[in-house]
Amino acid sequence: MKRYLALFILTLLFWLLITLSLSVANILTGMVAAAITTGLFGRYFVTRVGMFLEPRRYAWLLVYIFIFLWECIKANFDVAYRVLHPAMPIKPGIVKVQLGVQSDLAKTMLANSITMTPGTIAVDVIGDVMYVHWIYVSSEDPEVYSQKVSGRFEKYIKKIFE
Amino acid sequence: MNDMVSTILIAIGVLFNLFGCIGLIRLPDVYNRLQSATKTVTLGTWSILIGVLVRYGFIDVGVKALIAIPILFFVATVAAHALVRGSYIFGIPLGKRSVKDDYKEQKTKP
């Protein structure tokens, strides 16, 4: 029940932010929309709602956003360089990466972060293993590329979402 | 001052979107094309949105631009993941220059 309430509040906040008006009609419309969304998708929401009330997680999230943005900008210059270079220095392949996080939410966020960073797209997650398409497979050693692909984010993701 | 900063940010954004489109044409197979289509285009669009925020400030236009950033993050990544996985399962082969395919073992399993 708690998770439905949390999702309802989040959706309503989101509605108020995108419409940016506090008239009664707008709030009522938002509540109807939030109720419908909650009814449809509430069962997919996070199980431990208490997570939202721990300020420590928000502090780490802030740190993580900056690290992530930096990696993301680097990734973009990297991909732009590979695209514009006449010989196109690419060496694509799908590699198998061992994950160090357990909860579903953490896995989702890690996969999303990996997709946004240097030349990698998460293809599939099966149990503890993630398959990642990599535009430049720089090493054949699983240890080395696990570190390169997911190692940078794992410790922050663990602190924020687990 | 704000106008200048926002113009620069929007110009950077458009430039990155252009790189993304060049990559879409030049790269060899669907997987590599998605790489350029997600990353470069997403950062380019973020840059344009931040430029809009700088120009208009925290009124409704600016706040909407700010909210579009996380939405774009989730939509772009999930769409890229779904497209890559879908095209692999559909049977589109990796390009000739690919060096490794660990996903094959998983796919051939029942």
Tab-separated table of C-alpha atoms in Angstrom:
chain	number	residue	atom	x	y	z
A	1	MET	CA	0.000	0.000	0.000
A	2	LYS	CA	2.837	2.349	0.913
A	3	ARG	CA	4.386	2.037	-2.513
A	4	TYR	CA	1.139	3.112	-4.192
A	5	LEU	CA	1.003	6.187	-1.970
A	6	ALA	CA	4.627	7.043	-2.737
A	7	LEU	CA	4.093	6.677	-6.479
A	8	PHE	CA	0.948	8.802	-6.257
A	9	ILE	CA	2.823	11.615	-4.501
A	10	LEU	CA	5.725	11.438	-6.963
A	11	THR	CA	3.439	11.502	-9.996
A	12	LEU	CA	1.442	14.411	-8.600
A	13	LEU	CA	4.646	16.376	-7.910
A	14	PHE	CA	5.776	15.652	-11.431
A	15	TRP	CA	2.473	16.874	-12.846
A	16	LEU	CA	2.669	20.086	-10.831
A	17	LEU	CA	6.221	20.670	-12.073
A	18	ILE	CA	5.393	20.230	-15.743
A	19	THR	CA	2.249	22.351	-15.592
A	20	LEU	CA	3.682	24.827	-13.071
A	21	SER	CA	0.406	26.226	-11.815
A	22	LEU	CA	-1.308	25.804	-8.458
A	23	SER	CA	-4.943	26.406	-9.406
A	24	VAL	CA	-7.506	24.044	-7.889
A	25	ALA	CA	-8.604	22.725	-11.303
A	26	ASN	CA	-5.015	21.884	-12.200
A	27	ILE	CA	-4.368	20.068	-8.921
A	28	LEU	CA	-7.590	18.066	-9.315
A	29	THR	CA	-6.698	17.059	-12.876
A	30	GLY	CA	-3.256	16.079	-11.645
A	31	MET	CA	-4.724	13.941	-8.888
A	32	VAL	CA	-6.955	12.084	-11.362
A	33	ALA	CA	-4.025	11.510	-13.728
A	34	ALA	CA	-1.780	10.401	-10.853
A	35	ALA	CA	-4.460	8.023	-9.566
A	36	ILE	CA	-4.826	6.397	-13.000
A	37	THR	CA	-1.040	6.070	-13.372
A	38	THR	CA	-0.720	4.630	-9.882
A	39	GLY	CA	-3.475	2.110	-10.520
A	40	LEU	CA	-1.852	0.946	-13.752
A	41	PHE	CA	1.834	0.920	-12.802
A	42	GLY	CA	1.961	0.827	-8.999
A	43	ARG	CA	2.919	-2.834	-8.907
A	44	TYR	CA	6.138	-2.140	-10.840
A	45	PHE	CA	7.314	0.503	-8.394
A	46	VAL	CA	10.171	0.033	-5.902
A	47	THR	CA	9.422	-2.292	-3.019
A	48	ARG	CA	11.270	-0.493	-0.221
A	49	VAL	CA	9.599	2.905	-0.115
A	50	GLY	CA	11.614	3.969	2.963
A	51	MET	CA	14.484	4.641	0.559
A	52	PHE	CA	12.951	7.974	-0.409
A	53	LEU	CA	13.251	9.302	3.125
A	54	GLU	CA	16.977	8.758	3.631
A	55	PRO	CA	18.877	12.018	2.993
A	56	ARG	CA	22.195	10.151	2.655
A	57	ARG	CA	21.003	8.707	-0.660
A	58	TYR	CA	20.211	12.148	-2.061
A	59	ALA	CA	23.699	13.396	-1.148
A	60	TRP	CA	25.260	10.482	-3.030
A	61	LEU	CA	22.873	11.057	-5.917
A	62	LEU	CA	24.163	14.623	-6.235
A	63	VAL	CA	27.786	13.411	-6.261
A	64	TYR	CA	26.836	10.728	-8.756
A	65	ILE	CA	25.149	13.189	-11.123
A	66	PHE	CA	28.348	15.206	-11.450
A	67	ILE	CA	30.529	12.140	-12.014
A	68	PHE	CA	28.016	10.816	-14.495
A	69	LEU	CA	27.850	14.103	-16.437
A	70	TRP	CA	31.633	14.205	-16.680
A	71	GLU	CA	31.750	10.623	-17.991
A	72	CYS	CA	28.911	11.416	-20.366
A	73	ILE	CA	30.708	14.415	-21.863
A	74	LYS	CA	33.874	12.339	-22.270
A	75	ALA	CA	31.806	9.617	-23.939
A	76	ASN	CA	30.404	12.056	-26.411
A	77	PHE	CA	33.774	13.401	-27.459
A	78	ASP	CA	34.959	9.816	-27.792
A	79	VAL	CA	32.069	8.805	-30.049
A	80	ALA	CA	32.278	12.053	-32.041
A	81	TYR	CA	35.999	11.381	-32.619
A	82	ARG	CA	35.342	7.844	-33.827
A	83	VAL	CA	32.579	9.028	-36.137
A	84	LEU	CA	34.558	11.880	-37.699
A	85	HIS	CA	37.895	10.070	-38.052
A	86	PRO	CA	38.382	9.069	-41.723
A	87	ALA	CA	39.431	5.486	-40.870
A	88	MET	CA	36.747	5.051	-38.151
A	89	PRO	CA	38.759	3.393	-35.340
A	90	ILE	CA	36.043	1.048	-34.122
A	91	LYS	CA	36.313	-2.547	-32.901
A	92	PRO	CA	32.770	-3.451	-31.867
A	93	GLY	CA	31.632	-6.510	-29.986
A	94	ILE	CA	29.315	-7.778	-27.274
A	95	VAL	CA	31.009	-8.536	-23.967
A	96	LYS	CA	29.803	-10.198	-20.797
A	97	VAL	CA	30.124	-8.155	-17.607
A	98	GLN	CA	29.720	-9.437	-14.055
A	99	LEU	CA	27.512	-7.154	-11.957
A	100	GLY	CA	28.163	-6.318	-8.323
A	101	VAL	CA	24.671	-5.044	-7.463
A	102	GLN	CA	21.637	-7.081	-6.430
A	103	SER	CA	18.375	-5.109	-6.420
A	104	ASP	CA	16.359	-4.623	-9.599
A	105	LEU	CA	16.341	-0.849	-9.281
A	106	ALA	CA	20.124	-0.730	-8.947
A	107	LYS	CA	20.531	-2.987	-11.989
A	108	THR	CA	18.211	-0.772	-14.030
A	109	MET	CA	20.064	2.382	-13.105
A	110	LEU	CA	23.431	0.766	-13.762
A	111	ALA	CA	22.258	-0.388	-17.195
A	112	ASN	CA	20.968	3.107	-17.981
A	113	SER	CA	24.228	4.699	-16.873
A	114	ILE	CA	26.233	2.241	-18.942
A	115	THR	CA	24.144	3.023	-21.994
A	116	MET	CA	24.912	6.721	-21.649
A	117	THR	CA	28.707	6.347	-21.256
A	118	PRO	CA	31.738	5.642	-23.462
A	119	GLY	CA	30.706	3.510	-26.398
A	120	THR	CA	28.606	1.003	-24.467
A	121	ILE	CA	24.977	-0.088	-24.702
A	122	ALA	CA	23.418	-2.572	-22.305
A	123	VAL	CA	21.905	-5.362	-24.412
A	124	ASP	CA	20.460	-7.699	-21.802
A	125	VAL	CA	20.614	-8.495	-18.112
A	126	ILE	CA	20.274	-12.138	-17.083
A	127	GLY	CA	20.683	-12.735	-13.356
A	128	ASP	CA	24.064	-11.349	-12.337
A	129	VAL	CA	25.439	-10.968	-15.835
A	130	MET	CA	25.040	-8.044	-18.172
A	131	TYR	CA	25.687	-8.225	-21.902
A	132	VAL	CA	27.081	-4.970	-23.209
A	133	HIS	CA	27.673	-3.876	-26.778
A	134	TRP	CA	30.962	-2.000	-26.856
A	135	ILE	CA	32.137	0.137	-29.756
A	136	TYR	CA	35.817	-0.426	-28.985
A	137	VAL	CA	36.673	-3.697	-27.243
A	138	SER	CA	40.036	-2.677	-25.823
A	139	SER	CA	40.840	-5.832	-23.875
A	140	GLU	CA	40.068	-9.546	-23.943
A	141	ASP	CA	40.347	-9.989	-20.186
A	142	PRO	CA	36.947	-10.106	-18.394
A	143	GLU	CA	38.398	-8.549	-15.212
A	144	VAL	CA	39.772	-5.551	-17.050
A	145	TYR	CA	36.723	-4.762	-19.108
A	146	SER	CA	34.281	-5.315	-16.227
A	147	GLN	CA	36.206	-2.633	-14.382
A	148	LYS	CA	36.224	-0.378	-17.415
A	149	VAL	CA	32.536	-0.711	-18.237
A	150	SER	CA	30.779	-0.771	-14.879
A	151	GLY	CA	33.405	-0.325	-12.150
A	152	ARG	CA	33.221	3.457	-12.164
A	153	PHE	CA	29.528	3.598	-11.282
A	154	GLU	CA	28.958	0.484	-9.240
A	155	LYS	CA	30.036	1.849	-5.872
A	156	TYR	CA	27.859	4.957	-6.192
A	157	ILE	CA	24.851	3.026	-7.483
A	158	LYS	CA	25.193	0.687	-4.511
A	159	LYS	CA	25.090	3.582	-2.071
A	160	ILE	CA	22.153	5.306	-3.778
A	161	PHE	CA	19.769	2.584	-4.866
A	162	GLU	CA	20.483	-0.450	-2.718
B	1	MET	CA	25.277	37.719	-20.999
B	2	ASN	CA	22.572	35.058	-20.544
B	3	ASP	CA	21.721	35.309	-24.214
B	4	MET	CA	25.313	34.701	-25.207
B	5	VAL	CA	25.728	31.669	-22.898
B	6	SER	CA	22.474	30.147	-24.072
B	7	THR	CA	23.363	30.697	-27.730
B	8	ILE	CA	26.703	28.967	-27.201
B	9	LEU	CA	25.032	26.039	-25.409
B	10	ILE	CA	22.429	25.656	-28.151
B	11	ALA	CA	25.134	25.817	-30.828
B	12	ILE	CA	27.111	23.064	-29.060
B	13	GLY	CA	23.941	21.015	-28.863
B	14	VAL	CA	23.197	21.365	-32.545
B	15	LEU	CA	26.801	20.480	-33.377
B	16	PHE	CA	26.617	17.267	-31.331
B	17	ASN	CA	23.305	16.353	-32.916
B	18	LEU	CA	24.974	16.817	-36.292
B	19	PHE	CA	27.814	14.468	-35.238
B	20	GLY	CA	25.218	11.949	-34.166
B	21	CYS	CA	23.558	12.091	-37.565
B	22	ILE	CA	26.891	11.753	-39.367
B	23	GLY	CA	27.563	8.695	-37.220
B	24	LEU	CA	24.159	7.310	-38.112
B	25	ILE	CA	25.188	7.364	-41.776
B	26	ARG	CA	28.849	6.357	-41.487
B	27	LEU	CA	28.907	3.555	-38.933
B	28	PRO	CA	28.579	0.014	-40.299
B	29	ASP	CA	25.782	-1.857	-38.490
B	30	VAL	CA	22.646	-1.210	-36.477
B	31	TYR	CA	24.371	-1.660	-33.110
B	32	ASN	CA	27.071	0.910	-33.790
B	33	ARG	CA	24.572	3.294	-35.288
B	34	LEU	CA	22.533	3.152	-32.106
B	35	GLN	CA	25.652	4.038	-30.146
B	36	SER	CA	25.949	7.319	-31.936
B	37	ALA	CA	22.201	7.883	-32.060
B	38	THR	CA	21.749	7.542	-28.279
B	39	LYS	CA	24.825	9.131	-26.772
B	40	THR	CA	25.680	11.985	-29.022
B	41	VAL	CA	22.121	13.005	-29.769
B	42	THR	CA	21.097	12.829	-26.107
B	43	LEU	CA	23.918	15.059	-24.909
B	44	GLY	CA	23.271	17.437	-27.791
B	45	THR	CA	19.620	17.698	-26.841
B	46	TRP	CA	20.503	18.181	-23.155
B	47	SER	CA	22.751	21.010	-24.150
B	48	ILE	CA	19.951	22.657	-26.146
B	49	LEU	CA	17.563	22.252	-23.202
B	50	ILE	CA	20.046	23.793	-20.754
B	51	GLY	CA	20.485	26.634	-23.211
B	52	VAL	CA	16.717	27.193	-23.145
B	53	LEU	CA	16.785	27.151	-19.321
B	54	VAL	CA	19.575	29.742	-19.236
B	55	ARG	CA	17.746	32.003	-21.655
B	56	TYR	CA	14.317	31.953	-19.991
B	57	GLY	CA	15.212	31.338	-16.332
B	58	PHE	CA	12.963	29.487	-13.888
B	59	ILE	CA	9.620	30.342	-15.443
B	60	ASP	CA	7.411	27.648	-16.954
B	61	VAL	CA	9.426	27.248	-20.172
B	62	GLY	CA	12.722	26.842	-18.304
B	63	VAL	CA	11.334	24.408	-15.740
B	64	LYS	CA	9.825	22.268	-18.484
B	65	ALA	CA	13.178	22.188	-20.246
B	66	LEU	CA	14.822	21.113	-16.987
B	67	ILE	CA	12.281	18.315	-16.459
B	68	ALA	CA	12.755	17.081	-20.010
B	69	ILE	CA	16.382	16.220	-19.156
B	70	PRO	CA	15.736	13.228	-16.840
B	71	ILE	CA	12.840	12.111	-19.045
B	72	LEU	CA	15.160	12.087	-22.037
B	73	PHE	CA	17.753	10.155	-20.025
B	74	PHE	CA	15.313	7.339	-19.255
B	75	VAL	CA	13.565	7.309	-22.630
B	76	ALA	CA	16.748	7.310	-24.712
B	77	THR	CA	18.456	4.585	-22.697
B	78	VAL	CA	15.446	2.309	-22.497
B	79	ALA	CA	14.697	2.764	-26.203
B	80	ALA	CA	18.310	2.000	-27.144
B	81	HIS	CA	18.283	-1.112	-24.977
B	82	ALA	CA	14.996	-2.309	-26.442
B	83	LEU	CA	16.159	-1.691	-30.026
B	84	VAL	CA	19.509	-3.436	-29.534
B	85	ARG	CA	17.985	-6.453	-27.825
B	86	GLY	CA	15.130	-6.608	-30.305
B	87	SER	CA	17.347	-6.481	-33.355
B	88	TYR	CA	19.648	-9.146	-31.885
B	89	ILE	CA	16.784	-11.501	-31.178
B	90	PHE	CA	15.311	-10.739	-34.605
B	91	GLY	CA	18.582	-12.065	-36.034
B	92	ILE	CA	20.382	-9.046	-37.457
B	93	PRO	CA	24.085	-10.013	-37.475
B	94	LEU	CA	26.865	-7.895	-36.018
B	95	GLY	CA	28.964	-6.008	-38.581
B	96	LYS	CA	32.016	-7.499	-40.247
B	97	ARG	CA	34.454	-5.602	-38.045
B	98	SER	CA	33.080	-7.054	-34.801
B	99	VAL	CA	35.625	-8.930	-32.716
B	100	LYS	CA	33.587	-10.585	-29.983
B	101	ASP	CA	30.088	-11.882	-29.355
B	102	ASP	CA	29.407	-13.205	-25.876
B	103	TYR	CA	25.658	-12.911	-26.232
B	104	LYS	CA	25.490	-15.734	-28.779
B	105	GLU	CA	25.876	-18.468	-26.145
B	106	GLN	CA	22.946	-17.029	-24.252
B	107	LYS	CA	20.762	-16.754	-27.317
B	108	THR	CA	21.311	-20.303	-28.527
B	109	LYS	CA	20.361	-21.695	-25.114
B	110	PRO	CA	16.722	-22.840	-24.976
